[in-house]
Structures are given as structure tokens and as C-alpha cells.
PDB file of C-alpha atoms in Angstrom:
ATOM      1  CA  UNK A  10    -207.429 -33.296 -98.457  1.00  0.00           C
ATOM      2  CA  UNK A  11    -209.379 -31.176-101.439  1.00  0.00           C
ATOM      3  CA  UNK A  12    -209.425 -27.855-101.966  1.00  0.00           C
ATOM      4  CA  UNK A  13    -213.061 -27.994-101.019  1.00  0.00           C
ATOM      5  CA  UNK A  14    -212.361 -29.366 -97.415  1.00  0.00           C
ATOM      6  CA  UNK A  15    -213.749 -26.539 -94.930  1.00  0.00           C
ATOM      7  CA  UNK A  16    -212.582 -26.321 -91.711  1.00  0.00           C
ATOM      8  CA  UNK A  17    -213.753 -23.996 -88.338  1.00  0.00           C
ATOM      9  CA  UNK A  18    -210.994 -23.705 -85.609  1.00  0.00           C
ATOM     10  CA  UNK A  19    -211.988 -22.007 -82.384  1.00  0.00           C
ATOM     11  CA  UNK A  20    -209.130 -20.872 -81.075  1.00  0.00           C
ATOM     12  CA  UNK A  21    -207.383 -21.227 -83.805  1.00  0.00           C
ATOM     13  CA  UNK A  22    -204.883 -18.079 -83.575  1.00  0.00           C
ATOM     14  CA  UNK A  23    -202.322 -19.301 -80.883  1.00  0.00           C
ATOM     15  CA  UNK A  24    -201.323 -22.537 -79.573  1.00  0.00           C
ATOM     16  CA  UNK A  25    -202.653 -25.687 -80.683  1.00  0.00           C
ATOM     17  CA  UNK A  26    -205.473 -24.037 -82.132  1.00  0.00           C
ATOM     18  CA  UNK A  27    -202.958 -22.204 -84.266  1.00  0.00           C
ATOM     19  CA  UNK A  28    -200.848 -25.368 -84.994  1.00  0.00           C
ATOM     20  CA  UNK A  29    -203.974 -27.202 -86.282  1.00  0.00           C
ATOM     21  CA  UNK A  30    -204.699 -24.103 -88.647  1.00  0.00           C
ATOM     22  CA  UNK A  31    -201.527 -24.088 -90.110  1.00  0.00           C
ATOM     23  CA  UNK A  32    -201.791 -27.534 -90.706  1.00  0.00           C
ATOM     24  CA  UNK A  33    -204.951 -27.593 -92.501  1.00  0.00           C
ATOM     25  CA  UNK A  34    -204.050 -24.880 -94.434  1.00  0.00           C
ATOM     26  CA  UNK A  35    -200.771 -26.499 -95.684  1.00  0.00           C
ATOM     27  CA  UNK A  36    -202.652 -29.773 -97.128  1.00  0.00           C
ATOM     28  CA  UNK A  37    -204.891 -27.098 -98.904  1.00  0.00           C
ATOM     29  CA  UNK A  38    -208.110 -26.737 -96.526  1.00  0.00           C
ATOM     30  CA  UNK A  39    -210.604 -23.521 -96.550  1.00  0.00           C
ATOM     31  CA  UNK A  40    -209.808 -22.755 -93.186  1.00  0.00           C
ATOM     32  CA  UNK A  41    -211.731 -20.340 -91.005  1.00  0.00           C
ATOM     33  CA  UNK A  42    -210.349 -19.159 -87.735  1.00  0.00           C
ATOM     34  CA  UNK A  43    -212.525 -18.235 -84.899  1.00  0.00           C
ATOM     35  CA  UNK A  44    -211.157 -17.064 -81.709  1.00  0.00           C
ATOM     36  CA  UNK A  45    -211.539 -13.398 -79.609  1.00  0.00           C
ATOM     37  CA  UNK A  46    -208.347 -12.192 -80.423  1.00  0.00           C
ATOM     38  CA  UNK A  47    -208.418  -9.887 -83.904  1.00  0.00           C
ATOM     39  CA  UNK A  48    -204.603  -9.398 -83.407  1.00  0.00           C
ATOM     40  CA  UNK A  49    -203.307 -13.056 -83.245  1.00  0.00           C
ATOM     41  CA  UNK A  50    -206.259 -14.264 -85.436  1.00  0.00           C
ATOM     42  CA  UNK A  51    -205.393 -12.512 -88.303  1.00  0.00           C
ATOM     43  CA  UNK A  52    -201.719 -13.042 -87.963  1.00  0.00           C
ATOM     44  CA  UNK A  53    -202.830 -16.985 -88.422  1.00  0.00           C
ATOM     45  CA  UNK A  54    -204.730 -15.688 -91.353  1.00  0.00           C
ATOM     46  CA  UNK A  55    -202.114 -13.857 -93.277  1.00  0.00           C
ATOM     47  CA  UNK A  56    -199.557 -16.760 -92.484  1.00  0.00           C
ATOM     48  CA  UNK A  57    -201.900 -19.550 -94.710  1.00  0.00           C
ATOM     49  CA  UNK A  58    -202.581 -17.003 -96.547  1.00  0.00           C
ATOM     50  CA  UNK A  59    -198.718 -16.439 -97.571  1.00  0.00           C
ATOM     51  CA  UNK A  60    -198.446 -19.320 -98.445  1.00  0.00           C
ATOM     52  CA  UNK A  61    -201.193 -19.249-101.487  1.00  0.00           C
ATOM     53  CA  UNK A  62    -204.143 -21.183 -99.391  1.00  0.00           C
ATOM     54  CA  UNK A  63    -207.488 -19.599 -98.374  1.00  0.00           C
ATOM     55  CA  UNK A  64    -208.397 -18.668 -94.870  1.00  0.00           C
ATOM     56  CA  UNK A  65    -210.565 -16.105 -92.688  1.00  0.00           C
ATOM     57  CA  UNK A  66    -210.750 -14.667 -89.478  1.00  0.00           C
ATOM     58  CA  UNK A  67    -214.269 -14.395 -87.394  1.00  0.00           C
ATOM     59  CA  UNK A  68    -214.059 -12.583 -84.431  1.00  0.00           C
ATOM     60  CA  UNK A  69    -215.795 -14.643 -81.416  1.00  0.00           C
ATOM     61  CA  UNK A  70    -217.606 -12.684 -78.774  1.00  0.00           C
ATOM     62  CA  UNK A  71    -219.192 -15.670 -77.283  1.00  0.00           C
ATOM     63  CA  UNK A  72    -222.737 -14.859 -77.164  1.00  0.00           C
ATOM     64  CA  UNK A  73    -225.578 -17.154 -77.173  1.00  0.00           C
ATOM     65  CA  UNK A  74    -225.799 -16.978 -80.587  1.00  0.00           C
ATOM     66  CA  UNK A  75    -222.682 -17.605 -82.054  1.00  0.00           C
ATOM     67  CA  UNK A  76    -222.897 -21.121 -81.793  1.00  0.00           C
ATOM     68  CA  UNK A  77    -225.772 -21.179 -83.880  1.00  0.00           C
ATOM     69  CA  UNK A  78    -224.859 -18.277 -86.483  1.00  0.00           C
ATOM     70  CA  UNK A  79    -221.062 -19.386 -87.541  1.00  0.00           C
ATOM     71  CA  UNK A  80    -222.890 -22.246 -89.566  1.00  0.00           C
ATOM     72  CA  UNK A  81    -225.051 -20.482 -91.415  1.00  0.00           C
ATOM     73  CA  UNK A  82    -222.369 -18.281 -92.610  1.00  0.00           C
ATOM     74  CA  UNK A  83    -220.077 -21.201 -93.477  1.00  0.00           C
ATOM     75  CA  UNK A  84    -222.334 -23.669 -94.696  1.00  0.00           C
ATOM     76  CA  UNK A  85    -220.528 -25.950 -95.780  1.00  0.00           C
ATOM     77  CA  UNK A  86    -217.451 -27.489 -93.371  1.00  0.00           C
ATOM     78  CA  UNK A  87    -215.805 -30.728 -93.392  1.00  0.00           C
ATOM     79  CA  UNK A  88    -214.520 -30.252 -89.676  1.00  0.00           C
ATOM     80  CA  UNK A  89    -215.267 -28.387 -87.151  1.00  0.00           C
ATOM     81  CA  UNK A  90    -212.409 -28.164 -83.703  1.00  0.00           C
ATOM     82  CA  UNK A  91    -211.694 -26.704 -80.658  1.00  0.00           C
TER      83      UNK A  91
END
């Protein structure tokens, strides 16, 4: 996995979610976190973080246009997971 590989995890802060973040984030992956929970998300966050990889937090208030928004913030993403 490169350094370039981008990766959006909803739910990513706690469970598998979380488990699939970490992993990602260990084999060097941009990896962007979106779930509703600011606490646990950026706990995730400052863990691949620690250990020297990029990641970021979006909150996700599930509206009808988050679906279509988180894109055109992250434009470019190599996987994108529930």
C-alpha cells in the first residue's frame, strides 16, 4: 500500500470500523475517519497518528448531503468502507 492510498471509514472510531483504521494506517494509508462520535473518532485519529501516519476525523451528522459532500472534500480515495 503507498503513501498515496486514501481511505474513508464510516464508523471508523470503535469496533471494526476502528480495527480497519488502524490497519490501514499501519501499512501507511491517508486514512479519514467518519463516524458521529468526536470523542472516539479522534481517539482513532491520534492513535495512527502516534504512530507517524496521516489521518483525520469528519464528524458525520447524517444528512442528505453528506453522502454527496465527503467526496468532494477528499477527492481522491482508493477505498471507501463501512
Amino acid at each position: 500500500m503507498s503513501k498515496e492510498s486514501a481511505m474513508i471509514i464510516t464508523g471508523g472510531s470503535s469496533g471494526i470500523g476502528r480495527a480497519k483504521a488502524l490497519a490501514f494506517g499501519r501499512h501507511g494509508a491517508q486514512v479519514v475517519i467518519d463516524n458521529c462520535n468526536t470523542s472516539t473518532g479522534e481517539g482513532t485519529v491520534a492513535t495512527i497518528r502516534s504512530i507517524g501516519e496521516h489521518a483525520l476525523f469528519v464528524l458525520n451528522r447524517w444528512n442528505s448531503n453528506h453522502g454527496s459532500a465527503l467526496p468532494d472534500r477528499h477527492n481522491h480515495r482508493d477505498v471507501w468502507t463501512p
